[in-house]
Amino acid sequence: MSTPFYVSPQQAMADRAEYARKGIARGRSLVVLQYADGIVFVGENPSRALHKFSEIYDRIGFAAAGKYNEYENLRIGGVRYADLRGYTYDRDDVTARGLANVYAQTLGTIFSSAGEKPYEVELVVAEVGETPEGDQIYRLPHDGSIVDEHGSVAVGGNAEQISTFLDQRHQDGMTLSEALKLAVQGLSRDTNGSEREIPAERLEVAVLDRTRPQQRKFKRIAGRQLSRLLTAEGAAATTEAESDAVSDESSSDD
Amino acid sequence: MEANPRSTGRLPAAFLTPGSSSFMDFLSEHQPEMLPGNRQLPPTQGVIEAPHGTTIVSVTFPGGVVLAGDRRATMGNVIAQRDIEKVFPADEYSAVGIAGTAGLAVEMVKLFQLELEHFEKVEGAQLSLEGKANRLSTMIRSNLGMAMQGLAVVPLFAGYDVDREKGRIFSYDVTGGRSEEHGFAATGSGSVFARGAMKKLYRENLTEEQATTLVVQALYDAADDDSATGGPDVARRIFPIVTVITDDGFRRLTDDESAEIARSILERRLEQPDGPRAALL
């Protein structure tokens, strides 16, 4: 038997992180933004059936970038965790913080166990509160760390650039239409800084809407409702975002 | 046990194993003791005393279905609760009303609601109405052991079938046997009287308003002849629970709406205690 080469722990971890990051970067980025009535998830997704966003529980939504089979597995695990917890205790005892912790532990264990391949996924767990101050957004990178985010967050290959773009322009109390347009502007920026157009049919959009009368606040937005929101004339609050050189691509979406 | 849901550690392997979209299947593999059907019962002498829910009625009309229940729970000859709720939404397009042992029935409804919601979240699509009705069958069957000891749960399941675009009603027996009912159905101790009333009042072209009135008439007649069924309680302002399911989804009438129906029926009964009359021929 040949003697195994010595690899320092630092090097091993760096290699694993590099591997996971490359996998994530192959997929498209997605963004999650707070708006006045809740939290909106926006991503480019040519598939109608394989979702990047989904409902976990009453007020909790899930978004993922990276390898589909891996995040789908985590999503179902999360639904099982939430449903079991709600069944054991009460629906109010299911929280995004608890779920994010479980995901962080799971991703962290997988990342640092030598026997397993690291997951090539980056997750967002969001919970809509009674008021915007009660909203919670957690970003979970591949290594099991956990980041508490506010306002806007982007995950995926091009996340850093989009994050910077959104951070500069996102404001509290935006309408859904404004937040959605800003998100699409962010997603349309390529790594090299150029713009491309994302037609409405390729967008996957979902919201956690605190004004929904139902107990379950998650809702997908598609079809006519989506095009209406994308073409709606923005209120005064958008002026700052649009004063940038960025042209308003939403008007050419239909 | 590693299944401890309070633990904030890594998700146990069972959570990440691809498998069934059913929450009950997941529980039976992961924490079988949580399933009501797997509970070990000590041998008991005679019938266990526990509060019982009584009468549930349901009627279809073009475009939907109405499901309603009285508010009384009894334990032997004692009224255990005057304002119990026995009609629940199962999901957006269906509802379940329960007669029988109240504690077990409420637990069964909770698990049934979760089962439908879990499937919907995992699969991204709703079960068919038929599928939902079958799922409820399985749950009743798993309660058979308890039913043999007198703790039976006999639900009535009603829903709007979005594929066939009409309201449908399913009734069950204690063994989980299910049958689709056409027009109207009732379950519970007052059901014989309620069914008699509905048989005389039912027509195929009822409006939604007429259908909600019909079920309250039927509940009144059940309460009239069955001591375990509660009539409208004007003094305490406790009125029957009436729910309507159409293509707009599930809606429970507000207390004011059901009070209004109950009051108008009460007023008419002061003049005509036996209620509306059907033509003799």
mmCIF file of N, CA, C and O in Angstrom, chain A residues 36-101:
data_model
loop_
_atom_site.group_PDB
_atom_site.id
_atom_site.type_symbol
_atom_site.label_atom_id
_atom_site.label_comp_id
_atom_site.label_asym_id
_atom_site.label_seq_id
_atom_site.Cartn_x
_atom_site.Cartn_y
_atom_site.Cartn_z
ATOM 1 N N ALA A 36 -42.187 46.473 2.209
ATOM 2 C CA ALA A 36 -43.053 46.987 3.271
ATOM 3 C C ALA A 36 -43.926 45.895 3.899
ATOM 4 O O ALA A 36 -44.060 45.820 5.116
ATOM 5 N N ASP A 37 -44.502 45.008 3.052
ATOM 6 C CA ASP A 37 -45.461 44.022 3.569
ATOM 7 C C ASP A 37 -44.865 42.638 3.758
ATOM 8 O O ASP A 37 -45.596 41.685 3.985
ATOM 9 N N GLY A 38 -43.563 42.503 3.606
ATOM 10 C CA GLY A 38 -43.013 41.170 3.799
ATOM 11 C C GLY A 38 -41.628 41.003 3.206
ATOM 12 O O GLY A 38 -40.819 41.930 3.176
ATOM 13 N N ILE A 39 -41.398 39.785 2.681
ATOM 14 C CA ILE A 39 -40.090 39.420 2.134
ATOM 15 C C ILE A 39 -40.319 38.834 0.754
ATOM 16 O O ILE A 39 -41.215 38.000 0.566
ATOM 17 N N VAL A 40 -39.537 39.283 -0.230
ATOM 18 C CA VAL A 40 -39.707 38.759 -1.585
ATOM 19 C C VAL A 40 -38.465 37.986 -2.016
ATOM 20 O O VAL A 40 -37.335 38.366 -1.707
ATOM 21 N N PHE A 41 -38.684 36.840 -2.684
ATOM 22 C CA PHE A 41 -37.613 35.994 -3.209
ATOM 23 C C PHE A 41 -37.627 36.120 -4.731
ATOM 24 O O PHE A 41 -38.669 35.911 -5.348
ATOM 25 N N VAL A 42 -36.489 36.438 -5.326
ATOM 26 C CA VAL A 42 -36.442 36.579 -6.781
ATOM 27 C C VAL A 42 -35.224 35.834 -7.319
ATOM 28 O O VAL A 42 -34.112 35.987 -6.798
ATOM 29 N N GLY A 43 -35.415 35.061 -8.364
ATOM 30 C CA GLY A 43 -34.301 34.358 -8.970
ATOM 31 C C GLY A 43 -34.591 34.045 -10.418
ATOM 32 O O GLY A 43 -35.747 34.068 -10.845
ATOM 33 N N GLU A 44 -33.532 33.759 -11.166
ATOM 34 C CA GLU A 44 -33.724 33.357 -12.544
ATOM 35 C C GLU A 44 -33.807 31.847 -12.565
ATOM 36 O O GLU A 44 -32.910 31.167 -12.067
ATOM 37 N N ASN A 45 -34.899 31.319 -13.102
ATOM 38 C CA ASN A 45 -35.097 29.874 -13.095
ATOM 39 C C ASN A 45 -35.924 29.478 -14.308
ATOM 40 O O ASN A 45 -37.121 29.725 -14.345
ATOM 41 N N PRO A 46 -35.300 28.867 -15.285
ATOM 42 C CA PRO A 46 -36.046 28.505 -16.493
ATOM 43 C C PRO A 46 -37.074 27.408 -16.244
ATOM 44 O O PRO A 46 -38.002 27.251 -17.024
ATOM 45 N N SER A 47 -36.951 26.678 -15.135
ATOM 46 C CA SER A 47 -37.879 25.576 -14.885
ATOM 47 C C SER A 47 -39.128 26.055 -14.164
ATOM 48 O O SER A 47 -39.061 26.858 -13.247
ATOM 49 N N ARG A 48 -40.282 25.521 -14.597
ATOM 50 C CA ARG A 48 -41.550 25.850 -13.934
ATOM 51 C C ARG A 48 -41.791 24.925 -12.740
ATOM 52 O O ARG A 48 -42.601 25.223 -11.880
ATOM 53 N N ALA A 49 -41.146 23.781 -12.754
ATOM 54 C CA ALA A 49 -41.496 22.750 -11.781
ATOM 55 C C ALA A 49 -40.450 22.590 -10.680
ATOM 56 O O ALA A 49 -40.791 22.280 -9.545
ATOM 57 N N LEU A 50 -39.196 22.785 -11.020
ATOM 58 C CA LEU A 50 -38.153 22.616 -10.007
ATOM 59 C C LEU A 50 -37.870 23.968 -9.367
ATOM 60 O O LEU A 50 -37.271 24.841 -9.993
ATOM 61 N N HIS A 51 -38.332 24.122 -8.167
ATOM 62 C CA HIS A 51 -38.281 25.448 -7.553
ATOM 63 C C HIS A 51 -37.005 25.695 -6.772
ATOM 64 O O HIS A 51 -36.410 24.784 -6.213
ATOM 65 N N LYS A 52 -36.628 26.973 -6.738
ATOM 66 C CA LYS A 52 -35.525 27.408 -5.887
ATOM 67 C C LYS A 52 -36.041 27.919 -4.554
ATOM 68 O O LYS A 52 -35.329 28.008 -3.581
ATOM 69 N N PHE A 53 -37.313 28.339 -4.570
ATOM 70 C CA PHE A 53 -37.928 28.890 -3.345
ATOM 71 C C PHE A 53 -39.072 28.006 -2.939
ATOM 72 O O PHE A 53 -39.806 27.511 -3.790
ATOM 73 N N SER A 54 -39.263 27.848 -1.647
ATOM 74 C CA SER A 54 -40.458 27.127 -1.244
ATOM 75 C C SER A 54 -40.830 27.424 0.188
ATOM 76 O O SER A 54 -40.081 28.038 0.934
ATOM 77 N N GLU A 55 -42.018 26.937 0.519
ATOM 78 C CA GLU A 55 -42.565 27.154 1.845
ATOM 79 C C GLU A 55 -42.021 26.089 2.784
ATOM 80 O O GLU A 55 -41.983 24.916 2.443
ATOM 81 N N ILE A 56 -41.582 26.504 3.951
ATOM 82 C CA ILE A 56 -41.204 25.526 4.964
ATOM 83 C C ILE A 56 -42.310 25.410 6.000
ATOM 84 O O ILE A 56 -42.736 24.328 6.368
ATOM 85 N N TYR A 57 -42.802 26.552 6.460
ATOM 86 C CA TYR A 57 -43.866 26.547 7.466
ATOM 87 C C TYR A 57 -44.623 27.852 7.347
ATOM 88 O O TYR A 57 -44.320 28.675 6.488
ATOM 89 N N ASP A 58 -45.580 28.066 8.239
ATOM 90 C CA ASP A 58 -46.467 29.225 8.158
ATOM 91 C C ASP A 58 -45.800 30.521 7.699
ATOM 92 O O ASP A 58 -46.228 31.159 6.761
ATOM 93 N N ARG A 59 -44.768 30.932 8.431
ATOM 94 C CA ARG A 59 -44.145 32.226 8.164
ATOM 95 C C ARG A 59 -42.730 32.075 7.632
ATOM 96 O O ARG A 59 -41.994 33.061 7.538
ATOM 97 N N ILE A 60 -42.318 30.849 7.352
ATOM 98 C CA ILE A 60 -40.921 30.605 7.014
ATOM 99 C C ILE A 60 -40.776 30.152 5.571
ATOM 100 O O ILE A 60 -41.460 29.235 5.126
ATOM 101 N N GLY A 61 -39.882 30.815 4.843
ATOM 102 C CA GLY A 61 -39.598 30.446 3.459
ATOM 103 C C GLY A 61 -38.150 30.008 3.324
ATOM 104 O O GLY A 61 -37.306 30.271 4.196
ATOM 105 N N PHE A 62 -37.868 29.350 2.188
ATOM 106 C CA PHE A 62 -36.558 28.739 1.962
ATOM 107 C C PHE A 62 -36.109 29.100 0.556
ATOM 108 O O PHE A 62 -36.904 29.058 -0.382
ATOM 109 N N ALA A 63 -34.850 29.480 0.404
ATOM 110 C CA ALA A 63 -34.310 29.749 -0.924
ATOM 111 C C ALA A 63 -32.942 29.103 -1.006
ATOM 112 O O ALA A 63 -32.229 29.046 0.001
ATOM 113 N N ALA A 64 -32.569 28.587 -2.179
ATOM 114 C CA ALA A 64 -31.278 27.922 -2.277
ATOM 115 C C ALA A 64 -30.650 28.090 -3.641
ATOM 116 O O ALA A 64 -31.331 28.080 -4.659
ATOM 117 N N ALA A 65 -29.325 28.250 -3.625
ATOM 118 C CA ALA A 65 -28.555 28.275 -4.857
ATOM 119 C C ALA A 65 -27.579 27.107 -4.800
ATOM 120 O O ALA A 65 -27.150 26.714 -3.719
ATOM 121 N N GLY A 66 -27.247 26.561 -5.961
ATOM 122 C CA GLY A 66 -26.276 25.472 -5.994
ATOM 123 C C GLY A 66 -26.851 24.228 -6.618
ATOM 124 O O GLY A 66 -27.611 24.279 -7.569
ATOM 125 N N LYS A 67 -26.474 23.086 -6.018
ATOM 126 C CA LYS A 67 -26.816 21.805 -6.606
ATOM 127 C C LYS A 67 -28.229 21.376 -6.197
ATOM 128 O O LYS A 67 -28.515 21.245 -5.008
ATOM 129 N N TYR A 68 -29.078 21.123 -7.195
ATOM 130 C CA TYR A 68 -30.496 20.903 -6.909
ATOM 131 C C TYR A 68 -30.743 19.735 -5.970
ATOM 132 O O TYR A 68 -31.447 19.869 -4.976
ATOM 133 N N ASN A 69 -30.161 18.580 -6.259
ATOM 134 C CA ASN A 69 -30.505 17.413 -5.431
ATOM 135 C C ASN A 69 -30.090 17.598 -3.976
ATOM 136 O O ASN A 69 -30.734 17.127 -3.057
ATOM 137 N N GLU A 70 -29.015 18.364 -3.770
ATOM 138 C CA GLU A 70 -28.552 18.579 -2.395
ATOM 139 C C GLU A 70 -29.440 19.545 -1.640
ATOM 140 O O GLU A 70 -29.802 19.302 -0.491
ATOM 141 N N TYR A 71 -29.831 20.663 -2.291
ATOM 142 C CA TYR A 71 -30.687 21.579 -1.514
ATOM 143 C C TYR A 71 -32.114 21.075 -1.403
ATOM 144 O O TYR A 71 -32.811 21.369 -0.438
ATOM 145 N N GLU A 72 -32.558 20.280 -2.381
ATOM 146 C CA GLU A 72 -33.891 19.690 -2.284
ATOM 147 C C GLU A 72 -33.966 18.757 -1.066
ATOM 148 O O GLU A 72 -34.935 18.737 -0.330
ATOM 149 N N ASN A 73 -32.881 18.026 -0.873
ATOM 150 C CA ASN A 73 -32.773 17.151 0.286
ATOM 151 C C ASN A 73 -32.866 17.934 1.590
ATOM 152 O O ASN A 73 -33.580 17.570 2.521
ATOM 153 N N LEU A 74 -32.149 19.043 1.643
ATOM 154 C CA LEU A 74 -32.171 19.896 2.835
ATOM 155 C C LEU A 74 -33.543 20.523 3.020
ATOM 156 O O LEU A 74 -34.031 20.679 4.137
ATOM 157 N N ARG A 75 -34.180 20.890 1.905
ATOM 158 C CA ARG A 75 -35.502 21.510 1.992
ATOM 159 C C ARG A 75 -36.508 20.537 2.618
ATOM 160 O O ARG A 75 -37.232 20.888 3.548
ATOM 161 N N ILE A 76 -36.497 19.303 2.119
ATOM 162 C CA ILE A 76 -37.445 18.323 2.662
ATOM 163 C C ILE A 76 -37.124 18.025 4.125
ATOM 164 O O ILE A 76 -38.014 17.914 4.962
ATOM 165 N N GLY A 77 -35.838 17.955 4.435
ATOM 166 C CA GLY A 77 -35.445 17.785 5.839
ATOM 167 C C GLY A 77 -36.000 18.913 6.693
ATOM 168 O O GLY A 77 -36.481 18.684 7.810
ATOM 169 N N GLY A 78 -35.968 20.121 6.165
ATOM 170 C CA GLY A 78 -36.473 21.290 6.894
ATOM 171 C C GLY A 78 -37.974 21.225 7.085
ATOM 172 O O GLY A 78 -38.485 21.554 8.158
ATOM 173 N N VAL A 79 -38.688 20.799 6.032
ATOM 174 C CA VAL A 79 -40.152 20.667 6.135
ATOM 175 C C VAL A 79 -40.486 19.612 7.194
ATOM 176 O O VAL A 79 -41.373 19.808 8.039
ATOM 177 N N ARG A 80 -39.756 18.512 7.174
ATOM 178 C CA ARG A 80 -40.001 17.455 8.168
ATOM 179 C C ARG A 80 -39.707 17.965 9.568
ATOM 180 O O ARG A 80 -40.473 17.737 10.508
ATOM 181 N N TYR A 81 -38.592 18.678 9.712
ATOM 182 C CA TYR A 81 -38.218 19.229 11.020
ATOM 183 C C TYR A 81 -39.318 20.161 11.524
ATOM 184 O O TYR A 81 -39.766 20.068 12.668
ATOM 185 N N ALA A 82 -39.770 21.080 10.655
ATOM 186 C CA ALA A 82 -40.753 22.089 11.062
ATOM 187 C C ALA A 82 -42.089 21.429 11.399
ATOM 188 O O ALA A 82 -42.715 21.744 12.415
ATOM 189 N N ASP A 83 -42.528 20.505 10.540
ATOM 190 C CA ASP A 83 -43.820 19.866 10.781
ATOM 191 C C ASP A 83 -43.798 19.027 12.062
ATOM 192 O O ASP A 83 -44.760 19.022 12.821
ATOM 193 N N LEU A 84 -42.686 18.334 12.288
ATOM 194 C CA LEU A 84 -42.596 17.512 13.496
ATOM 195 C C LEU A 84 -42.589 18.389 14.751
ATOM 196 O O LEU A 84 -43.252 18.109 15.734
ATOM 197 N N ARG A 85 -41.870 19.481 14.664
ATOM 198 C CA ARG A 85 -41.799 20.394 15.810
ATOM 199 C C ARG A 85 -43.164 21.028 16.087
ATOM 200 O O ARG A 85 -43.603 21.111 17.237
ATOM 201 N N GLY A 86 -43.830 21.457 15.037
ATOM 202 C CA GLY A 86 -45.154 22.053 15.200
ATOM 203 C C GLY A 86 -46.167 21.054 15.739
ATOM 204 O O GLY A 86 -47.060 21.400 16.497
ATOM 205 N N TYR A 87 -46.006 19.786 15.331
ATOM 206 C CA TYR A 87 -46.910 18.729 15.787
ATOM 207 C C TYR A 87 -46.637 18.389 17.253
ATOM 208 O O TYR A 87 -47.547 18.161 18.030
ATOM 209 N N THR A 88 -45.359 18.383 17.625
ATOM 210 C CA THR A 88 -44.991 18.039 18.999
ATOM 211 C C THR A 88 -45.381 19.146 19.978
ATOM 212 O O THR A 88 -45.912 18.874 21.048
ATOM 213 N N TYR A 89 -45.085 20.387 19.596
ATOM 214 C CA TYR A 89 -45.370 21.504 20.500
ATOM 215 C C TYR A 89 -46.541 22.322 19.964
ATOM 216 O O TYR A 89 -47.682 21.947 20.094
ATOM 217 N N ASP A 90 -46.228 23.431 19.303
ATOM 218 C CA ASP A 90 -47.284 24.271 18.769
ATOM 219 C C ASP A 90 -46.753 24.957 17.518
ATOM 220 O O ASP A 90 -45.540 25.070 17.333
ATOM 221 N N ARG A 91 -47.654 25.425 16.675
ATOM 222 C CA ARG A 91 -47.218 26.058 15.425
ATOM 223 C C ARG A 91 -46.321 27.266 15.705
ATOM 224 O O ARG A 91 -45.418 27.565 14.934
ATOM 225 N N ASP A 92 -46.578 27.975 16.815
ATOM 226 C CA ASP A 92 -45.775 29.158 17.132
ATOM 227 C C ASP A 92 -44.342 28.804 17.533
ATOM 228 O O ASP A 92 -43.476 29.675 17.570
ATOM 229 N N ASP A 93 -44.118 27.552 17.877
ATOM 230 C CA ASP A 93 -42.779 27.168 18.327
ATOM 231 C C ASP A 93 -41.830 26.812 17.190
ATOM 232 O O ASP A 93 -40.699 26.403 17.423
ATOM 233 N N VAL A 94 -42.305 26.952 15.963
ATOM 234 C CA VAL A 94 -41.424 26.721 14.813
ATOM 235 C C VAL A 94 -40.879 28.076 14.378
ATOM 236 O O VAL A 94 -41.636 28.957 13.992
ATOM 237 N N THR A 95 -39.569 28.252 14.485
ATOM 238 C CA THR A 95 -38.989 29.554 14.155
ATOM 239 C C THR A 95 -37.875 29.413 13.122
ATOM 240 O O THR A 95 -37.234 28.367 13.013
ATOM 241 N N ALA A 96 -37.635 30.497 12.387
ATOM 242 C CA ALA A 96 -36.565 30.503 11.393
ATOM 243 C C ALA A 96 -35.210 30.334 12.074
ATOM 244 O O ALA A 96 -34.314 29.691 11.538
ATOM 245 N N ARG A 97 -35.078 30.902 13.267
ATOM 246 C CA ARG A 97 -33.808 30.801 13.977
ATOM 247 C C ARG A 97 -33.485 29.345 14.293
ATOM 248 O O ARG A 97 -32.376 28.872 14.075
ATOM 249 N N GLY A 98 -34.500 28.619 14.792
ATOM 250 C CA GLY A 98 -34.302 27.203 15.090
ATOM 251 C C GLY A 98 -33.939 26.417 13.848
ATOM 252 O O GLY A 98 -33.016 25.595 13.859
ATOM 253 N N LEU A 99 -34.656 26.696 12.766
ATOM 254 C CA LEU A 99 -34.408 25.982 11.517
ATOM 255 C C LEU A 99 -33.026 26.303 10.966
ATOM 256 O O LEU A 99 -32.285 25.410 10.537
ATOM 257 N N ALA A 100 -32.649 27.584 11.027
ATOM 258 C CA ALA A 100 -31.336 27.989 10.528
ATOM 259 C C ALA A 100 -30.223 27.300 11.327
ATOM 260 O O ALA A 100 -29.216 26.869 10.759
ATOM 261 N N ASN A 101 -30.443 27.183 12.635
ATOM 262 C CA ASN A 101 -29.447 26.498 13.469
ATOM 263 C C ASN A 101 -29.277 25.048 13.056
ATOM 264 O O ASN A 101 -28.153 24.532 12.961
#
